[in-house]
Amino acid sequence: MLAFFLGAGASVECGMPLVWPFTATFRENVLKRIDTNLFNFSDSEEIKQRFVEIIGNNDFHYEQMVSELEIWKLSTAGKEQQTVDGLIKQTTECIQILLLELQEKCQSRMRLRFDDYFGLKSIIKQHGSLDIYSLNHDLIVEELCTFYEIPLKDGFYSDREHGYSRLGDFKVVSKAEFQQRDLGFFGKNESGVNLIKLHGSFDIFAIEDMGRYLKSVGDGEFGSYVRSVRNIESLSLEECQESENRGVNELFITDDFGELQFLRRSLLSGGHKFSDKFEQIAPRELFEEFKARITSVRELVVIGYGFGDEHVNVVFCDWLKIPDTKLIICDPYRTEVPDFLSGNASQIEIRNVGFTDLLLSFDPEGDTEEKKQKRMLLNHLESLSKSEIENLTSLLKGRS
């Protein structure tokens, strides 16, 4: 059985950022708003200054910043601990909002890249179903399956009443179904993509004290998954403006019965994921589902993952103990097996390719000269510096 495992690098060709470039954007946006009401320092200049030092530390990427805040919270008590807990939630909220904005901005680039992702259809044709385990919060896989009309299941059920139709279409899973592993996925004899998002997602929300989870869905048109999330966020903003109230990392919305409800965002960040020391909205059971399903996989293709999550690395180590398993690491720049996997080097293959070239390898006959030329042009344009792009834009304007 073949399966994919996606890290941030799998989305970079579609315009989503890697860790350090996003960190620079995140740091800039947070620090310039430090004196607004975005963050609550409980009128403590000492807490504010320490927070600024953490966010301003150029040695930390954004997840390490959250981890530092978590360590700070664990080391204190009382009102200070409550304040730092709030800062963790406020910081996580900023991460989600910025990433969603970047997802919206990369729609046109994503559409261009999808023209070269036809290999996914060949994989489904050959293997029937494909498990994709993803650490990413973005909606690229959902949009890709819509683009190629590939059936997609993500554990959630679409045939449920939920009471939020005024916000859009949703799929639903109850907490009990998560706990019983009674989830909606394709079986061995069915065809389609099984997507399991391990660290939360823009479109997954907890409701009713985490008794149920909603996952918004698109309408079958390209970009509709992203638009559906933005619609929910916009409706929440309207509600907050009218009521002059807002929550942290949760949306205020009115359900179909006119009652005020709260949708809790699920993005998971920091250095203590799946730890009992911190509240987690992203369903823990999806990680357990990943651990259970991977035991049936014999070839796991890892794309764009830097092996920085210990809870994931432990699963890989245990999986490689299963006979006849093979780990394929796709990374344009990697030359060596990660140190913690050195004892399994004979089971590991490194391919210096990104997501585009990986998918092309599953259907090389489908690649035309026209596609190759367009891809070369796109790659060249993406390699240009900001000043080179400005010069090119000026030149084109002069010819118009």
XYZ file of C-alpha atoms in Angstrom:
400
model
C 0.000 0.000 0.000
C 1.259 3.465 -0.979
C 0.719 6.592 1.138
C 1.882 10.216 1.161
C 3.009 12.295 4.139
C 3.020 16.067 3.589
C 4.980 18.791 5.330
C 5.154 22.502 4.561
C 7.498 21.941 1.614
C 4.753 20.092 -0.253
C 2.762 23.328 -0.492
C 5.561 25.759 -1.305
C 5.295 25.321 -5.084
C 1.668 26.427 -4.820
C 2.690 29.605 -3.041
C 2.446 28.721 0.643
C 5.518 29.697 2.688
C 8.185 27.598 4.325
C 8.778 28.022 8.050
C 11.383 30.793 8.063
C 9.866 33.074 5.398
C 6.516 32.816 7.171
C 8.223 33.557 10.478
C 9.528 36.852 9.083
C 6.009 37.810 7.972
C 4.544 36.728 11.290
C 7.130 38.611 13.360
C 6.641 41.817 11.400
C 2.854 41.689 11.718
C 2.887 40.941 15.437
C 5.489 43.510 16.465
C 3.844 46.368 14.594
C 0.573 45.628 16.432
C 2.101 45.173 19.857
C 0.530 48.392 21.202
C -2.943 47.643 19.874
C -5.666 45.614 21.595
C -4.638 42.469 19.726
C -2.723 41.141 22.739
C -3.739 41.298 26.394
C -0.755 41.789 28.694
C -2.917 42.423 31.774
C -1.324 45.888 32.100
C 2.050 44.288 32.840
C 5.012 45.945 31.124
C 7.214 43.063 32.279
C 5.033 40.466 30.535
C 4.784 42.654 27.457
C 8.559 43.106 27.253
C 9.240 39.393 27.640
C 6.678 38.602 24.931
C 8.337 41.116 22.591
C 11.737 39.538 23.270
C 10.406 36.097 22.318
C 8.701 37.272 19.128
C 11.675 39.463 18.205
C 14.256 36.695 18.675
C 15.598 35.938 15.194
C 16.804 32.512 16.323
C 13.213 31.316 16.806
C 10.842 30.332 14.045
C 7.154 30.819 14.753
C 6.546 27.359 16.255
C 9.543 27.796 18.545
C 8.088 31.128 19.640
C 4.873 29.380 20.650
C 6.942 26.708 22.389
C 8.783 29.389 24.387
C 5.448 30.830 25.451
C 4.323 27.349 26.498
C 7.474 26.846 28.579
C 6.895 30.245 30.160
C 3.340 29.299 31.080
C 4.471 26.037 32.694
C 7.071 27.883 34.780
C 4.673 30.368 36.353
C 1.342 30.431 38.194
C -1.650 32.570 39.061
C -2.543 35.658 37.039
C 0.718 35.602 35.084
C 0.036 32.038 33.961
C -3.474 33.025 32.859
C -2.080 35.978 30.915
C 0.548 33.872 29.155
C -2.069 31.245 28.341
C -4.075 33.989 26.660
C -0.989 35.131 24.742
C -0.478 31.590 23.435
C -4.031 31.527 22.107
C -3.742 35.029 20.658
C -0.463 34.121 18.946
C -1.938 30.934 17.490
C -4.889 32.948 16.207
C -2.491 35.332 14.441
C -0.730 32.382 12.813
C -4.006 31.050 11.415
C -5.229 34.427 10.175
C -1.946 35.160 8.380
C -1.735 31.702 6.816
C -5.315 31.941 5.562
C -4.548 35.314 3.977
C -1.509 33.806 2.255
C -3.629 30.885 1.031
C -6.031 33.353 -0.564
C -3.202 35.276 -2.221
C -1.693 32.153 -3.807
C -4.871 30.999 -5.586
C -3.674 31.952 -9.081
C -0.297 30.306 -8.553
C -1.968 27.203 -7.184
C -4.178 27.025 -10.268
C -1.109 27.141 -12.555
C 0.680 24.429 -10.578
C -2.341 22.142 -10.612
C -1.957 21.751 -14.388
C 1.146 19.653 -13.639
C -0.400 17.599 -10.834
C -2.250 15.183 -13.120
C -0.109 12.335 -11.787
C -2.446 12.137 -8.803
C -5.148 10.771 -11.095
C -2.747 8.055 -12.269
C -1.990 7.099 -8.674
C -5.683 6.688 -7.917
C -6.191 4.708 -11.111
C -3.329 2.365 -10.229
C -3.795 2.025 -6.460
C -7.501 2.699 -5.966
C -7.276 4.687 -2.746
C -4.399 6.810 -1.462
C -3.907 7.873 2.137
C -2.476 11.382 2.495
C -1.329 12.298 5.999
C -0.733 16.029 6.268
C 0.798 18.363 8.828
C -0.361 21.332 6.783
C -3.291 23.560 7.661
C -3.911 24.724 4.104
C -6.591 23.513 1.689
C -4.399 22.572 -1.263
C -5.217 18.843 -1.265
C -8.942 19.591 -1.037
C -8.712 22.039 -3.940
C -6.532 19.655 -5.961
C -9.015 16.805 -5.669
C -11.804 19.167 -6.751
C -9.711 20.336 -9.717
C -9.226 16.774 -11.008
C -12.622 15.504 -9.822
C -10.976 12.940 -7.561
C -13.243 11.676 -4.751
C -12.036 12.831 -1.342
C -12.841 11.646 2.167
C -11.405 13.117 5.354
C -13.148 11.178 8.123
C -16.089 13.588 8.320
C -19.638 12.745 7.213
C -21.610 14.812 4.718
C -25.069 13.349 5.379
C -25.628 14.978 8.772
C -27.827 17.776 10.023
C -25.681 20.343 11.783
C -27.700 23.537 12.178
C -25.161 25.851 10.547
C -26.366 25.923 6.941
C -26.546 29.719 6.934
C -22.746 29.668 7.113
C -22.297 27.204 4.255
C -21.954 23.465 3.756
C -20.302 21.310 6.398
C -19.355 17.736 7.097
C -19.636 16.521 10.678
C -18.025 14.079 13.098
C -18.953 13.613 16.746
C -16.436 13.174 19.544
C -17.839 9.686 20.154
C -17.232 8.715 16.521
C -13.655 9.935 16.764
C -13.103 7.899 19.910
C -14.611 4.769 18.324
C -12.677 5.291 15.043
C -16.026 5.334 13.265
C -14.838 7.676 10.530
C -15.685 8.244 6.892
C -12.808 6.953 4.749
C -12.538 4.926 1.551
C -12.037 1.192 1.990
C -9.474 -0.976 0.215
C -11.771 -1.706 -2.717
C -12.871 1.907 -3.183
C -11.284 4.715 -5.164
C -10.238 8.151 -3.951
C -8.034 10.132 -1.566
C -8.213 9.654 2.199
C -6.952 12.898 3.740
C -5.953 12.931 7.412
C -4.917 16.340 8.751
C -2.860 15.884 11.894
C -2.279 19.447 13.093
C -5.671 20.992 12.464
C -6.889 22.908 9.444
C -8.334 26.255 8.382
C -11.663 24.526 7.772
C -12.026 22.342 10.882
C -13.895 23.792 13.867
C -14.924 22.384 17.235
C -18.435 23.138 18.508
C -20.526 22.255 21.551
C -17.591 21.991 23.978
C -15.732 19.826 21.450
C -18.619 17.360 21.348
C -18.811 17.752 17.577
C -16.504 18.935 14.827
C -17.420 20.707 11.596
C -15.410 20.716 8.380
C -16.484 23.235 5.760
C -16.646 22.089 2.145
C -16.574 23.730 -1.261
C -19.152 23.635 -4.025
C -17.111 21.771 -6.624
C -15.550 24.886 -8.144
C -11.855 25.713 -7.928
C -11.161 27.941 -4.934
C -14.451 27.185 -3.217
C -12.854 25.491 -0.194
C -10.865 28.626 0.546
C -13.842 30.892 -0.131
C -16.052 28.896 2.220
C -13.648 29.457 5.120
C -13.343 33.156 4.344
C -17.141 33.419 4.311
C -17.337 31.941 7.816
C -14.589 34.256 9.061
C -16.375 37.271 7.520
C -19.714 36.370 9.114
C -17.965 36.066 12.473
C -16.368 39.483 12.017
C -19.802 40.989 11.310
C -21.195 39.349 14.457
C -18.324 40.683 16.569
C -18.698 44.200 15.187
C -22.426 44.213 15.921
C -22.059 42.831 19.441
C -18.801 44.678 20.172
C -17.420 41.438 21.590
C -14.866 38.940 20.345
C -13.244 35.746 21.492
C -9.701 34.476 21.122
C -9.095 31.807 18.503
C -12.808 31.202 18.106
C -15.521 32.544 15.821
C -18.768 34.148 16.975
C -21.607 33.099 14.678
C -25.383 32.739 14.710
C -26.743 29.274 13.925
C -29.860 28.394 11.895
C -32.024 28.931 14.983
C -30.739 32.423 15.688
C -28.639 31.356 18.663
C -25.112 32.670 19.214
C -22.556 29.871 18.892
C -18.774 29.592 19.030
C -16.643 27.815 16.436
C -13.196 27.059 17.831
C -10.326 27.096 15.360
C -8.274 23.911 15.222
C -4.791 24.995 14.121
C -2.138 23.307 16.259
C 1.265 24.893 16.831
C 4.089 24.986 19.366
C 6.384 22.440 20.950
C 3.918 20.474 23.070
C 1.542 19.026 20.486
C -0.575 16.131 21.777
C 0.579 16.887 25.310
C -1.879 16.769 28.190
C -0.310 19.967 29.533
C -2.160 22.117 26.996
C -5.674 22.240 25.621
C -5.824 21.094 22.020
C -8.682 21.711 19.586
C -7.291 19.639 16.704
C -8.763 16.144 17.188
C -6.177 13.924 18.851
C -7.990 10.923 17.411
C -6.882 11.832 13.876
C -3.284 11.310 14.954
C -4.272 7.954 16.430
C -5.969 7.143 13.117
C -2.712 7.958 11.328
C -0.759 5.668 13.672
C -3.217 2.832 13.061
C -3.495 3.218 9.282
C 0.225 3.547 8.613
C 0.783 -0.037 9.777
C -0.828 -1.206 6.518
C 1.429 1.018 4.395
C 4.500 -0.499 2.773
C 5.759 2.530 0.829
C 5.502 5.954 2.447
C 6.443 9.000 0.383
C 7.376 11.966 2.579
C 7.235 15.338 0.817
C 8.499 18.596 2.260
C 8.842 17.496 5.889
C 11.889 18.613 7.881
C 11.561 15.869 10.550
C 11.123 18.428 13.321
C 8.105 16.910 15.091
C 9.150 14.306 17.631
C 5.675 12.766 17.926
C 5.725 12.077 14.175
C 9.313 10.818 14.132
C 8.487 8.210 16.773
C 5.744 6.853 14.514
C 8.176 6.632 11.588
C 10.707 4.730 13.711
C 8.100 2.222 14.843
C 6.742 1.845 11.303
C 10.184 1.057 9.869
C 10.378 -1.937 12.218
C 7.679 -3.573 10.082
C 9.251 -5.876 7.455
C 9.357 -4.692 3.819
C 8.590 -1.057 4.582
C 10.233 1.699 2.546
C 10.448 5.411 3.274
C 10.941 7.736 0.297
C 12.016 11.256 1.266
C 11.309 13.896 -1.383
C 13.355 17.020 -0.724
C 15.182 19.046 -3.400
C 18.072 19.779 -1.038
C 18.466 16.807 1.299
C 21.601 14.689 0.882
C 21.572 12.523 4.007
C 19.150 10.390 5.967
C 17.983 12.110 9.198
C 20.222 11.108 12.098
C 17.459 9.415 14.064
C 16.758 7.158 11.052
C 20.386 6.274 10.293
C 19.862 2.748 11.601
C 17.192 2.244 8.919
C 19.188 3.732 6.039
C 18.751 0.597 3.922
C 14.972 1.172 3.959
C 15.193 4.835 2.976
C 15.497 6.475 -0.430
C 16.148 10.184 -0.943
C 14.793 11.859 -4.067
C 15.815 15.449 -4.762
C 12.425 16.478 -6.133
C 9.488 18.609 -5.077
C 5.789 17.811 -5.230
C 5.465 18.679 -8.928
C 8.238 16.373 -10.103
C 7.054 13.618 -7.778
C 3.568 13.633 -9.283
C 4.978 13.864 -12.822
C 6.941 10.665 -12.147
C 3.656 8.767 -11.817
C 2.503 9.801 -15.302
C 5.463 10.917 -17.454
C 3.517 10.233 -20.661
C 1.002 12.899 -19.700
C 3.644 15.618 -19.727
C 3.566 17.548 -23.014
C 6.120 19.936 -24.487
C 3.709 22.796 -23.909
C 3.420 21.898 -20.218
C 7.203 21.674 -19.913
C 7.719 25.101 -21.491
C 5.081 26.686 -19.266
C 6.649 25.064 -16.218
C 10.093 26.387 -17.151
C 8.680 29.894 -17.546
C 6.869 29.703 -14.211
C 10.001 28.438 -12.452
C 12.036 31.272 -13.972
C 9.529 33.918 -12.917
C 9.474 32.536 -9.385
C 13.278 32.759 -9.227
C 13.310 36.502 -9.946
C 14.083 38.972 -7.190
C 11.614 41.665 -6.209
C 13.584 44.314 -8.100
C 13.748 42.124 -11.207
C 9.980 41.632 -11.099
C 9.447 45.385 -10.727
C 11.713 46.043 -13.723
C 9.873 43.434 -15.783
C 6.508 44.910 -14.805
C 7.656 48.395 -15.786
C 8.900 47.090 -19.120
C 5.584 45.385 -19.857
C 3.633 48.503 -18.891
C 5.796 50.532 -21.259
C 4.851 48.247 -24.138
C 1.117 48.380 -23.452
